[in-house]
Short mmCIF file of C-alpha atoms and ligand atoms in Angstrom, two decimals:
data_model
loop_
_atom_site.label_atom_id
_atom_site.label_comp_id
_atom_site.label_asym_id
_atom_site.label_seq_id
_atom_site.Cartn_x
_atom_site.Cartn_y
_atom_site.Cartn_z
CA UNK H 1 21.35 3.83 19.87
CA UNK H 2 19.92 0.56 19.69
CA UNK H 3 16.58 0.52 17.90
CA UNK H 4 13.75 -2.05 19.44
CA UNK H 5 10.07 -2.68 19.50
CA UNK H 6 7.23 -1.15 21.15
CA UNK H 7 4.66 -2.70 22.96
CA UNK H 8 2.49 -1.47 25.56
CA UNK H 9 3.81 1.99 25.91
CA UNK H 10 7.48 1.08 26.39
CA UNK H 11 10.16 -0.11 24.28
CA UNK H 12 11.09 -3.75 25.01
CA UNK H 13 14.42 -6.19 24.35
CA UNK H 14 14.61 -7.98 21.38
CA UNK H 15 14.00 -11.36 22.03
CA UNK H 16 16.28 -13.44 19.34
CA UNK H 17 19.23 -11.94 20.57
CA UNK H 18 19.99 -11.49 17.76
CA UNK H 19 21.20 -7.67 16.11
CA UNK H 20 20.34 -6.32 12.63
CA UNK H 21 22.06 -3.78 10.67
CA UNK H 22 20.06 -0.74 9.27
CA UNK H 23 21.69 -0.45 5.56
CA UNK H 24 21.65 2.99 3.91
CA UNK H 25 21.60 1.57 0.23
CA UNK H 26 23.04 4.79 -0.66
CA UNK H 27 26.00 4.47 0.87
CA UNK H 28 26.29 0.85 2.34
CA UNK H 29 26.61 1.79 5.29
CA UNK H 30 25.18 1.27 8.77
CA UNK H 31 23.09 3.67 10.20
CA UNK H 32 20.92 1.82 12.84
CA UNK H 33 21.39 -1.44 14.76
CA UNK H 34 17.96 -3.10 15.70
CA UNK H 35 17.33 -5.37 18.48
CA UNK H 36 15.39 -8.15 16.22
CA UNK H 37 12.13 -9.39 17.88
CA UNK H 38 10.79 -12.87 17.58
CA UNK H 39 7.90 -15.11 19.02
CA UNK H 40 8.12 -13.82 21.98
CA UNK H 41 7.99 -10.10 21.61
CA UNK H 42 5.19 -10.59 18.80
CA UNK H 43 3.46 -12.92 21.57
CA UNK H 44 3.96 -10.19 23.90
CA UNK H 45 2.59 -7.25 21.47
CA UNK H 46 -1.06 -9.76 20.32
CA UNK H 47 -1.57 -10.23 24.14
CA UNK H 48 -1.14 -6.46 24.77
CA UNK H 49 -3.19 -5.57 21.55
CA UNK H 50 -6.02 -8.08 22.90
CA UNK H 51 -6.20 -7.07 26.08
CA UNK H 52 -6.40 -3.22 25.01
CA UNK H 53 -9.18 -4.04 22.80
CA UNK H 54 -11.43 -5.91 24.53
CA UNK H 55 -11.13 -3.81 28.12
CA UNK H 56 -12.19 -0.84 25.68
CA UNK H 57 -9.99 1.78 26.46
CA UNK H 58 -10.15 2.79 22.74
CA UNK H 59 -12.73 1.15 21.24
CA UNK H 60 -15.29 3.01 24.02
CA UNK H 61 -13.38 5.86 23.92
CA UNK H 62 -16.00 8.90 22.56
CA UNK H 63 -15.40 9.18 18.66
CA UNK H 64 -14.21 12.57 19.03
CA UNK H 65 -11.68 11.55 21.39
CA UNK H 66 -10.26 9.19 18.69
CA UNK H 67 -10.28 11.16 16.25
CA UNK H 68 -8.25 14.32 18.88
CA UNK H 69 -5.72 12.00 19.65
CA UNK H 70 -5.45 11.12 15.71
CA UNK H 71 -5.26 14.43 14.57
CA UNK H 72 -2.53 15.32 17.68
CA UNK H 73 -0.15 12.73 16.28
CA UNK H 74 -0.62 14.24 12.90
CA UNK H 75 0.68 17.11 14.60
CA UNK H 76 3.43 15.91 16.43
CA UNK H 77 4.83 13.84 12.90
CA UNK H 78 5.07 16.90 11.33
CA UNK H 79 6.47 18.69 14.59
CA UNK H 80 9.41 16.53 13.98
CA UNK H 81 9.23 16.09 9.92
CA UNK H 82 13.11 17.35 10.01
CA UNK H 83 13.58 13.75 11.94
CA UNK H 84 11.18 11.12 10.11
CA UNK H 85 12.91 13.26 7.08
CA UNK H 86 16.42 12.06 7.44
CA UNK H 87 15.46 8.39 8.89
CA UNK H 88 13.04 7.73 5.72
CA UNK H 89 16.05 8.75 3.37
CA UNK H 90 18.51 6.84 4.97
CA UNK H 91 16.93 3.60 5.21
CA UNK H 92 15.19 3.41 2.52
CA UNK H 93 17.91 5.52 0.06
CA UNK H 94 14.49 8.08 -0.98
CA UNK H 95 15.45 11.68 -1.74
CA UNK H 96 14.46 13.93 0.38
CA UNK H 97 12.62 15.96 -1.96
CA UNK H 98 10.18 13.01 -2.13
CA UNK H 99 9.69 12.23 1.51
CA UNK H 100 9.51 15.91 2.61
CA UNK H 101 7.17 16.73 -0.43
CA UNK H 102 5.20 13.64 -1.15
CA UNK H 103 5.68 10.87 1.30
CA UNK H 104 5.06 12.67 4.60
CA UNK H 105 2.34 15.67 3.41
CA UNK H 106 0.22 12.33 1.74
CA UNK H 107 0.48 10.33 4.76
CA UNK H 108 -0.44 13.35 7.40
CA UNK H 109 -3.09 13.98 5.15
CA UNK H 110 -4.33 10.26 5.22
CA UNK H 111 -4.09 10.72 9.08
CA UNK H 112 -5.79 13.48 9.18
CA UNK H 113 -8.44 12.18 6.70
CA UNK H 114 -9.22 9.19 8.64
CA UNK H 115 -9.41 11.13 12.42
CA UNK H 116 -12.28 12.97 10.67
CA UNK H 117 -13.85 10.01 9.01
CA UNK H 118 -13.83 7.72 12.05
CA UNK H 119 -16.49 10.13 13.23
CA UNK H 120 -19.16 9.24 10.65
CA UNK H 121 -19.11 5.27 10.69
CA UNK H 122 -22.57 4.89 9.80
CA UNK H 123 -24.68 2.03 9.18
CA UNK H 124 -28.15 1.67 7.40
CA UNK H 125 -31.32 3.76 8.48
CA UNK H 126 -33.08 1.72 11.40
CA UNK H 127 -36.51 0.96 10.48
CA UNK H 128 -39.12 -2.13 11.20
CA UNK H 129 -38.18 -4.19 8.23
CA UNK H 130 -40.52 -7.13 8.65
CA UNK H 131 -43.09 -5.41 10.70
CA UNK H 132 -42.06 -7.27 13.80
CA UNK H 133 -38.61 -6.29 14.51
CA UNK H 134 -37.22 -3.46 14.86
CA UNK H 135 -33.24 -3.72 12.61
CA UNK H 136 -30.35 -1.41 12.76
CA UNK H 137 -26.49 -1.57 12.07
CA UNK H 138 -24.02 -1.57 14.32
CA UNK H 139 -20.71 -0.64 12.45
CA UNK H 140 -18.12 -2.05 14.84
CA UNK H 141 -14.00 -2.79 14.88
CA UNK H 142 -12.92 -6.21 14.70
CA UNK H 143 -10.46 -6.70 17.34
CA UNK H 144 -6.81 -6.87 16.80
CA UNK H 145 -5.33 -6.05 13.08
CA UNK H 146 -2.05 -7.34 12.03
CA UNK H 147 -1.06 -4.84 10.01
CA UNK H 148 1.94 -5.75 7.66
CA UNK H 149 4.10 -3.11 5.85
CA UNK H 150 6.56 -2.90 2.79
CA UNK H 151 9.96 -1.08 2.35
CA UNK H 152 9.00 1.21 -0.45
CA UNK H 153 6.79 3.87 1.30
CA UNK H 154 7.97 2.82 4.97
CA UNK H 155 6.24 5.44 7.13
CA UNK H 156 3.59 6.64 4.51
CA UNK H 157 2.39 2.76 4.40
CA UNK H 158 2.73 2.31 8.09
CA UNK H 159 0.28 5.35 8.41
CA UNK H 160 -1.71 4.41 5.36
CA UNK H 161 -2.76 0.86 7.77
CA UNK H 162 -3.05 2.23 11.17
CA UNK H 163 -4.74 5.36 10.33
CA UNK H 164 -7.89 3.26 9.36
CA UNK H 165 -7.54 0.55 11.76
CA UNK H 166 -7.03 2.95 14.39
CA UNK H 167 -9.81 5.79 13.45
CA UNK H 168 -12.28 2.37 13.10
CA UNK H 169 -11.60 1.58 16.96
CA UNK H 170 -9.27 -1.23 16.64
CA UNK H 171 -5.87 -2.16 18.39
CA UNK H 172 -2.92 -2.83 16.11
CA UNK H 173 0.42 -5.09 15.99
CA UNK H 174 2.18 -3.19 13.27
CA UNK H 175 5.18 -4.75 11.64
CA UNK H 176 7.18 -2.80 9.35
CA UNK H 177 9.61 -4.45 6.65
CA UNK H 178 13.09 -5.50 7.95
CA UNK H 179 15.17 -3.34 6.07
CA UNK H 180 13.14 -0.30 7.28
CA UNK H 181 11.96 -0.44 10.50
CA UNK H 182 13.14 2.87 12.40
CA UNK H 183 10.11 5.43 11.08
CA UNK H 184 7.29 3.32 11.68
CA UNK H 185 8.82 2.88 15.28
CA UNK H 186 9.41 6.35 15.78
CA UNK H 187 5.34 6.35 15.94
CA UNK H 188 5.56 4.89 18.79
CA UNK H 189 6.28 7.63 21.83
CA UNK H 190 4.94 9.86 19.69
CA UNK H 191 1.06 7.81 19.88
CA UNK H 192 1.57 7.87 23.62
CA UNK H 193 2.06 11.86 23.86
CA UNK H 194 -0.99 12.00 21.72
CA UNK H 195 -3.10 10.58 24.02
CA UNK H 196 -3.16 6.94 22.61
CA UNK H 197 -3.33 4.52 25.35
CA UNK H 198 -0.79 1.99 25.72
CA UNK H 199 -1.18 -1.30 24.28
CA UNK H 200 -3.59 0.03 21.46
CA UNK H 201 -0.35 0.61 18.84
CA UNK H 202 2.21 -1.96 19.21
CA UNK H 203 5.31 -1.91 16.48
CA UNK H 204 7.50 -5.16 16.81
CA UNK H 205 10.45 -5.29 14.18
CA UNK H 206 11.15 -8.34 13.36
CA UNK H 207 11.02 -10.98 10.09
CA UNK H 208 8.08 -11.27 8.23
CA UNK H 209 8.65 -15.42 8.12
CA UNK H 210 8.35 -15.26 12.19
CA UNK H 211 6.79 -12.41 12.90
CA UNK H 212 4.27 -11.50 10.47
CA UNK H 213 4.12 -15.73 10.30
CA UNK H 214 2.85 -15.31 13.56
CA UNK H 215 -0.04 -12.54 13.04
CA UNK H 216 -1.07 -14.30 10.51
CA UNK H 217 -1.46 -17.52 12.76
CA UNK H 218 -2.73 -16.24 15.92
CA UNK H 219 -6.33 -16.69 16.48
CA UNK H 220 -6.06 -13.33 18.77
CA UNK H 221 -5.42 -11.28 15.65
CA UNK H 222 -8.75 -10.85 13.95
CA UNK H 223 -7.57 -9.25 10.49
CA UNK H 224 -4.38 -9.05 8.45
CA UNK H 225 -3.09 -6.03 5.87
CA UNK H 226 -0.52 -6.46 3.92
CA UNK H 227 1.39 -4.36 0.80
CA UNK H 228 3.92 -6.39 -0.35
CA UNK H 229 4.76 -8.37 -3.17
CA UNK H 230 2.17 -10.53 -4.89
CA UNK H 231 3.71 -14.30 -3.61
CA UNK H 232 4.09 -13.07 0.01
CA UNK H 233 0.25 -12.25 -0.58
CA UNK H 234 -0.34 -15.95 -1.52
CA UNK H 235 1.99 -17.42 1.22
CA UNK H 236 -0.23 -15.21 3.78
CA UNK H 237 -3.62 -16.50 2.35
CA UNK H 238 -2.93 -20.10 2.28
CA UNK H 239 -1.99 -19.76 6.42
CA UNK H 240 -4.73 -17.24 7.00
CA UNK H 241 -6.91 -20.15 5.48
CA UNK H 242 -6.61 -22.25 8.84
CA UNK H 243 -8.53 -19.68 10.44
CA UNK H 244 -10.59 -17.96 7.82
CA UNK H 245 -8.88 -14.73 8.78
CA UNK H 246 -9.93 -11.38 7.49
CA UNK H 247 -7.16 -10.36 5.07
CA UNK H 248 -6.74 -7.06 3.46
CA UNK H 249 -3.98 -7.41 0.68
CA UNK H 250 -2.52 -4.70 -1.52
CA UNK H 251 -0.42 -6.78 -3.79
CA UNK H 252 2.35 -5.87 -6.83
CA UNK H 253 1.34 -4.20 -9.75
CA UNK H 254 2.28 -3.49 -13.74
CA UNK H 255 0.96 -0.70 -14.42
CA UNK H 256 0.26 0.22 -18.63
CA UNK H 257 0.02 3.60 -19.76
CA UNK H 258 -1.80 3.87 -23.31
CA UNK H 259 -0.99 6.58 -25.26
CA UNK H 260 -3.44 7.08 -28.45
CA UNK H 261 -2.85 8.67 -31.67
CA UNK H 262 -4.60 11.75 -30.16
CA UNK H 263 -2.78 12.10 -27.17
CA UNK H 264 -0.91 15.32 -26.35
CA UNK H 265 2.28 13.56 -27.08
CA UNK H 266 4.59 15.98 -24.57
CA UNK H 267 1.87 15.90 -21.58
CA UNK H 268 2.23 11.59 -22.23
CA UNK H 269 6.35 11.66 -22.12
CA UNK H 270 6.82 13.86 -19.18
CA UNK H 271 4.12 12.12 -17.01
CA UNK H 272 4.86 8.66 -18.30
CA UNK H 273 8.42 9.62 -17.42
CA UNK H 274 7.83 10.65 -13.57
CA UNK H 275 5.52 8.11 -13.26
CA UNK H 276 7.98 5.37 -14.54
CA UNK H 277 10.84 7.00 -12.18
CA UNK H 278 9.18 7.77 -8.86
CA UNK H 279 10.92 5.91 -6.04
CA UNK H 280 13.84 4.68 -8.81
CA UNK H 281 10.66 2.66 -10.11
CA UNK H 282 9.97 1.13 -6.53
CA UNK H 283 6.19 1.78 -6.75
CA UNK H 284 3.24 -0.60 -7.04
CA UNK H 285 1.54 1.61 -9.17
CA UNK H 286 4.40 3.05 -11.65
CA UNK H 287 4.26 3.07 -15.06
CA UNK H 288 6.22 0.22 -16.24
CA UNK H 289 4.61 -0.62 -19.76
CA UNK H 290 4.05 2.35 -22.30
CA UNK H 291 1.79 1.39 -25.16
CA UNK H 292 2.18 4.06 -27.70
CA UNK H 293 0.55 4.36 -31.16
CA UNK H 294 2.17 3.55 -34.14
CA UNK H 295 2.45 6.80 -34.89
CA UNK H 296 4.34 8.21 -32.06
CA UNK H 297 5.94 5.75 -31.12
CA UNK H 298 9.65 6.80 -32.11
CA UNK H 299 8.73 10.27 -30.87
CA UNK H 300 7.44 8.93 -27.35
CA UNK H 301 10.80 6.57 -27.23
CA UNK H 302 13.29 9.77 -28.15
CA UNK H 303 11.08 11.57 -25.80
CA UNK H 304 11.21 9.48 -22.53
CA UNK H 305 15.18 8.64 -23.53
CA UNK H 306 15.84 12.32 -23.32
CA UNK H 307 14.21 12.56 -19.74
CA UNK H 308 15.44 9.48 -18.07
CA UNK H 309 18.79 10.79 -19.07
CA UNK H 310 18.11 13.84 -17.73
CA UNK H 311 17.59 12.01 -14.27
CA UNK H 312 19.70 13.31 -11.35
CA UNK H 313 20.60 10.24 -10.03
CA UNK H 314 22.82 10.75 -6.93
CA UNK H 315 23.02 11.47 -3.01
CA UNK H 316 19.41 11.26 -1.62
CA UNK H 317 20.55 13.47 0.93
CA UNK H 318 21.01 16.60 -1.96
CA UNK H 319 17.43 18.28 -2.64
CA UNK H 320 18.15 18.58 -6.28
CA UNK H 321 18.97 14.45 -6.56
CA UNK H 322 15.90 12.79 -8.61
CA UNK H 323 16.78 9.17 -8.09
CA UNK H 324 18.13 7.45 -5.12
CA UNK H 325 19.14 3.87 -5.09
CA UNK H 326 17.13 0.75 -5.20
CA UNK H 327 16.54 -0.89 -1.62
CA UNK H 328 19.48 -3.58 -1.56
CA UNK H 329 21.44 -5.10 -3.22
CA UNK H 330 19.34 -8.07 -3.92
CA UNK H 331 16.75 -5.94 -5.69
CA UNK H 332 19.49 -4.26 -7.74
CA UNK H 333 20.51 -7.50 -9.02
CA UNK H 334 16.96 -8.27 -9.64
CA UNK H 335 16.31 -5.47 -11.84
CA UNK H 336 19.66 -5.70 -13.74
CA UNK H 337 18.54 -9.26 -14.26
CA UNK H 338 15.34 -8.37 -16.29
CA UNK H 339 17.21 -5.69 -17.89
CA UNK H 340 20.30 -8.72 -19.34
CA UNK H 341 17.42 -10.99 -20.05
CA UNK H 342 15.34 -8.65 -22.02
CA UNK H 343 18.95 -8.01 -23.75
CA UNK H 344 19.75 -11.54 -24.69
CA UNK H 345 16.13 -12.04 -25.95
CA UNK H 346 16.86 -9.14 -28.12
CA UNK H 347 15.03 -6.06 -26.63
CA UNK H 348 16.97 -2.63 -27.46
CA UNK H 349 18.17 -0.88 -24.29
CA UNK H 350 17.33 3.02 -25.76
CA UNK H 351 19.30 4.24 -22.83
CA UNK H 352 20.76 2.87 -18.92
CA UNK H 353 20.67 -0.69 -18.61
CA UNK H 354 23.87 -0.53 -16.23
CA UNK H 355 24.17 -0.67 -12.56
CA UNK H 356 26.29 2.59 -11.42
CA UNK H 357 26.77 5.15 -11.51
CA UNK H 358 27.87 5.34 -7.18
CA UNK H 359 29.96 2.73 -6.78
CA UNK H 360 29.03 2.52 -3.02
CA UNK H 361 25.28 2.36 -3.31
CA UNK H 362 22.36 0.33 -5.05
CA UNK H 363 21.82 2.52 -7.54
CA UNK H 364 20.19 1.36 -11.29
CA UNK H 365 20.57 3.72 -13.93
CA UNK H 366 17.02 4.94 -15.20
CA UNK H 367 16.39 2.05 -18.31
CA UNK H 368 14.20 2.47 -21.49
CA UNK H 369 13.48 -0.80 -23.28
CA UNK H 370 12.30 -1.13 -26.68
CA UNK H 371 11.47 -3.89 -29.11
CA UNK H 372 10.22 -5.69 -26.80
CA UNK H 373 7.53 -8.36 -27.08
CA UNK H 374 4.09 -9.01 -24.54
CA UNK H 375 4.96 -12.28 -23.35
CA UNK H 376 8.45 -11.39 -22.22
CA UNK H 377 9.05 -11.44 -18.42
CA UNK H 378 9.99 -7.51 -18.63
CA UNK H 379 6.53 -6.64 -20.02
CA UNK H 380 4.67 -9.65 -17.51
CA UNK H 381 6.60 -9.42 -14.20
CA UNK H 382 6.64 -6.62 -11.83
CA UNK H 383 10.24 -5.43 -11.94
CA UNK H 384 10.56 -2.84 -9.31
CA UNK H 385 13.40 -0.53 -10.52
CA UNK H 386 13.41 2.31 -12.83
CA UNK H 387 12.88 0.40 -16.17
CA UNK H 388 10.04 1.29 -18.54
CA UNK H 389 9.16 -1.10 -21.26
CA UNK H 390 7.59 0.93 -24.55
CA UNK H 391 5.52 -1.47 -27.26
CA UNK H 392 3.39 -0.12 -30.45
CA UNK H 393 0.02 -0.64 -31.21
CA UNK H 394 -2.02 0.07 -33.93
CA UNK H 395 -5.97 -0.13 -32.78
CA UNK H 396 -7.89 0.65 -29.71
CA UNK H 397 -8.61 -3.29 -29.02
CA UNK H 398 -5.25 -4.38 -29.81
CA UNK H 399 -3.81 -1.71 -27.02
CA UNK H 400 -6.79 -2.74 -24.29
CA UNK H 401 -5.78 -6.50 -24.60
CA UNK H 402 -2.31 -5.96 -24.17
CA UNK H 403 -2.71 -3.81 -21.28
CA UNK H 404 -5.28 -6.08 -19.69
CA UNK H 405 -2.94 -8.97 -20.51
CA UNK H 406 -0.72 -9.05 -17.03
CA UNK H 407 -1.79 -11.29 -13.68
CA UNK H 408 -1.60 -7.87 -11.95
CA UNK H 409 -4.37 -5.43 -11.81
CA UNK H 410 -3.45 -2.37 -9.87
CA UNK H 411 -3.35 1.00 -11.87
CA UNK H 412 -3.28 2.15 -14.93
CA UNK H 413 -3.67 5.20 -17.50
CA UNK H 414 -5.22 6.64 -20.93
CA UNK H 415 -3.64 9.01 -22.59
CA UNK H 416 -6.13 10.84 -25.11
CA UNK H 417 -7.68 13.96 -26.22
CA UNK H 418 -11.31 12.56 -26.58
CA UNK H 419 -13.39 11.94 -23.71
CA UNK H 420 -15.50 9.30 -25.31
CA UNK H 421 -12.18 7.30 -26.16
CA UNK H 422 -11.28 7.93 -22.76
CA UNK H 423 -14.46 6.74 -21.13
CA UNK H 424 -14.77 3.62 -22.66
CA UNK H 425 -10.86 2.55 -22.04
CA UNK H 426 -11.68 3.92 -18.24
CA UNK H 427 -14.72 1.05 -18.55
CA UNK H 428 -12.56 -1.84 -20.18
CA UNK H 429 -9.23 -1.44 -18.66
CA UNK H 430 -9.14 -4.21 -15.62
CA UNK H 431 -7.35 -2.37 -13.29
CA UNK H 432 -8.19 -0.87 -9.94
CA UNK H 433 -7.17 2.31 -10.76
CA UNK H 434 -7.76 4.38 -14.09
CA UNK H 435 -6.07 7.55 -14.56
CA UNK H 436 -6.72 10.16 -17.54
CA UNK H 437 -4.06 11.96 -18.70
CA UNK H 438 -2.05 11.80 -15.27
CA UNK H 439 -0.55 9.38 -13.78
CA UNK H 440 0.40 8.40 -9.97
CA UNK H 441 -2.11 10.90 -7.79
CA UNK H 442 -3.88 9.83 -5.53
CA UNK H 443 -6.08 11.55 -2.66
CA UNK H 444 -7.12 10.26 0.76
CA UNK H 445 -11.09 10.46 -0.14
CA UNK H 446 -10.73 8.07 -3.32
CA UNK H 447 -10.05 4.61 -2.71
CA UNK H 448 -6.55 2.73 -3.70
CA UNK H 449 -6.68 -1.06 -4.42
CA UNK H 450 -6.60 -3.68 -6.55
CA UNK H 451 -8.24 -6.67 -8.73
CA UNK H 452 -6.21 -9.79 -9.84
CA UNK H 453 -3.46 -10.21 -8.63
CA UNK H 454 -2.72 -7.16 -7.52
CA UNK H 455 -5.47 -8.34 -3.94
CA UNK H 456 -8.28 -6.96 -2.49
CA UNK H 457 -9.37 -3.99 -0.15
CA UNK H 458 -8.54 -0.57 -0.46
CA UNK H 459 -6.83 1.54 0.94
CA UNK H 460 -7.17 5.20 1.65
CA UNK H 461 -11.24 6.82 1.55
CA UNK H 462 -14.53 5.18 3.20
CA UNK H 463 -13.56 1.89 1.66
CA UNK H 464 -11.12 1.64 3.49
CA UNK H 465 -12.74 2.14 6.87
CA UNK H 466 -15.21 -0.15 5.92
CA UNK H 467 -12.51 -2.77 5.15
CA UNK H 468 -11.73 -2.35 8.79
CA UNK H 469 -14.66 -2.76 10.55
CA UNK H 470 -17.75 -4.72 10.12
CA UNK H 471 -21.33 -4.68 10.25
CA UNK H 472 -23.78 -5.87 12.50
CA UNK H 473 -27.42 -6.36 12.50
CA UNK H 474 -29.21 -6.14 15.80
CA UNK H 475 -33.16 -7.03 15.50
CA UNK H 476 -35.20 -6.07 18.72
CA UNK H 477 -38.72 -7.69 18.68
CA UNK H 478 -41.26 -4.90 18.93
CA UNK H 479 -43.80 -6.52 20.91
CA UNK H 480 -42.95 -8.41 24.28
CA UNK H 481 -45.65 -11.65 23.60
CA UNK H 482 -43.94 -14.81 23.94
CA UNK H 483 -45.00 -16.17 20.90
CA UNK H 484 -44.58 -14.51 18.27
CA UNK H 485 -46.72 -15.12 15.23
CA UNK H 486 -44.15 -16.72 12.90
CA UNK H 487 -43.68 -19.80 15.87
CA UNK H 488 -46.11 -22.07 14.61
CA UNK H 489 -44.02 -22.76 11.56
CA UNK H 490 -41.48 -24.84 14.27
CA UNK H 491 -43.88 -25.28 17.02
CA UNK H 492 -47.42 -25.32 16.76
CA UNK H 493 -50.75 -25.61 13.67
CA UNK H 494 -51.27 -23.37 10.87
CA UNK H 495 -53.40 -20.37 11.96
CA UNK H 496 -56.73 -21.04 10.57
P1 NAD G 501 7.27 -8.43 0.67
O1 NAD G 501 6.15 -9.14 0.30
O2 NAD G 501 8.86 -8.76 0.65
O3 NAD G 501 7.46 -7.37 2.08
C1 NAD G 501 6.65 -7.03 3.18
C2 NAD G 501 5.95 -7.57 4.27
O4 NAD G 501 5.35 -8.76 4.37
C3 NAD G 501 7.34 -7.39 5.16
O5 NAD G 501 7.35 -6.65 6.15
C4 NAD G 501 7.87 -9.16 5.30
O6 NAD G 501 8.56 -8.89 5.81
C5 NAD G 501 6.73 -9.40 5.21
N1 NAD G 501 6.72 -11.04 5.29
C6 NAD G 501 7.31 -11.71 4.07
N2 NAD G 501 7.12 -12.69 4.10
C7 NAD G 501 6.00 -13.13 5.29
C8 NAD G 501 5.28 -13.81 5.52
N3 NAD G 501 5.49 -15.31 5.13
N4 NAD G 501 4.34 -13.87 6.53
C9 NAD G 501 4.14 -12.44 7.21
N5 NAD G 501 4.48 -11.55 6.74
C10 NAD G 501 5.58 -11.64 5.78
O7 NAD G 501 7.22 -6.97 0.08
P2 NAD G 501 8.32 -5.55 -0.29
O8 NAD G 501 9.31 -6.44 -0.93
O9 NAD G 501 8.60 -5.07 0.90
O10 NAD G 501 7.49 -4.53 -0.78
C11 NAD G 501 7.16 -4.47 -2.62
C12 NAD G 501 5.84 -5.18 -2.60
O11 NAD G 501 5.40 -4.61 -2.45
C13 NAD G 501 5.56 -4.97 -4.33
O12 NAD G 501 5.45 -6.33 -4.66
C14 NAD G 501 5.10 -3.50 -4.43
O13 NAD G 501 3.96 -4.07 -5.60
C15 NAD G 501 4.42 -4.10 -3.34
N6 NAD G 501 3.75 -2.86 -3.01
C16 NAD G 501 1.77 -2.76 -3.55
C17 NAD G 501 1.38 -1.51 -2.94
C18 NAD G 501 -0.43 -1.73 -3.19
O14 NAD G 501 -0.56 -0.67 -2.67
N7 NAD G 501 -0.74 -2.64 -3.78
C19 NAD G 501 2.00 -0.60 -2.03
C20 NAD G 501 3.16 -0.84 -1.98
C21 NAD G 501 4.19 -1.75 -2.32
#
C-alpha cells in the first residue's frame, strides 16, 4: 500500500512523481512508501480548507456539535490504539512502552480537553463603557491554520496542534514531518468518521521547503503553528514577514536541572536521568544540563552513570525496552559529533559516547559528559540525543547565571527541599516552564511554551485557545441619533 495525502475527505495522488520511503530507525527497513506531496497538493489543500472555513461548515456549527466531533475523534483513535502504537513506533523508533503509556494517552487527553474547552471561548463582559455605545467582544477563529509538526512526537504534536485549532473553529492544513507522516495521516479518515466535515482537516505529507514553505507564504493561510528547530523558526519568521502572518512557534530547548545542596539527591538523580533519556533525549524539554552543588557532584555523576548504564537500549517493539534509536543516520551523526567534539575539548565521557549497540539501527549509547565548560557547544546547543552534561556550582547565583546563559528558554527544573529557594529560582529562571523536584510532566490544563529563542505562543491549556483565535471588539451605538455628541470634533462647533 502506498500512503498519500488526505485532502477534502479523500486520499489524493502525490504530485511530485516522487515516492518517499519511510524507514524504521531501529532496523533501517523500509516500512511504508509515500506519494510525496508538492505544490499542487498543498495548493489544493489550502483552497479546500479556505472554502471549508468560509462556508461556515465548521465555524458555524453549534459549539456542542464541534465538541461532540472532537470527543468522537478521540474515541476512534483510542479504539485503534494498537495500530497507532505500531505505526508510531516503526516510523520513529520510539519504544512502544512510551507511545502506549505516555504519548497516546496524553495526546487523547489533550484532544478531549480542547473538545470541552472550545465551548467556553469567552470574551469580556458586555457594558456601556463610554456611555454612548454598548461594547462586546467576539472571540473568533482565524481561518485556515497551517500546522507544521516535528518528528519527535509525530502523533502527539499533530494532536496538540489540530485540537486547539479545530476547537476554536478554524480549518487546518497539517504538514507532518517528512520522516514520520504516517500516524498523522491516519487521522484523516477518523476525522471523517467522527463527523468533522470534509475539508476541515487536511493532511499534506511533503517536504518542509515545499509544502511547509507554501503554507507560510500563501495569503489564504491565516496562521502558522510550527513545532520544530529554532533555525526553522527563523526561516519561517522571515518568510512570514512578507504578509505579517500570525505565528505560533514552539522551538528548541536546552533545559537545565539545578541540584542544590539541600536536595533529595536520590530523587534528583532518578528524576534527571529519566528526564534526560526520555525519547532517547529527543525531547525539547529533556534535562540536558545538570548543574549540581559541588558537595554532591561526584555522587550525582556516579548515580546518573549507574542509571544510564542500566537503561535497556534495544528493540522498540519490546515492552521492556527503555531507549530506542535516534531518528536517523544524520541525527546519530550529529549527536556523536557533539560527543566527539566535547571529548576533544577535554570532557570526560563518564559513560556511553558510542554508536550502538545494534548495528542496524541508529542507536546512540546513553552518555554522561563531565568536566565540560559553560561556553562549549555541548552545553550551549541542542544535541537532541541521550546526552547529559554535568557541571558543578558553589552558589545559588552561579547556578542561576549558568542555567540562564543559553539562547533557549523552554523548560527547567529545580531540586531543593527549601520552599523559599524553589520559589526564588522559579522567579528568576528565564524559561517558560519551571518544575520543582520533578522534570517533564505536563498537563492539558496548563500552558507549555518558551521564551527567548525557544519561541512564543503556547501549546495546551486555555492559552493555546487564545493563540488559535482572535478577539474582535463590536461597538453598537446606544441611541440612533444621526448626530452623535462627539461629531463636533470633526464637523461642527464646540458646544457652548
Ligand atoms: P525541524 O525544524 O527540522 O522540522 C519541523 C517541521 O518543519 C517539519 O515538518 C519540517 O518538514 C518543517 N520545515 C522544515 N523547513 C521548513 C521551511 N523552510 N518551511 C516550512 N516548514 C519547514 O524540526 P524536527 O527536527 O522535526 O524536530 C525537532 C525540533 O523540534 C527540535 O529542535 C525540538 O526542540 C523541537 N521541538 C520543540 C517542541 C516545543 O514544544 N517547543 C516540541 C517538540 C520538538
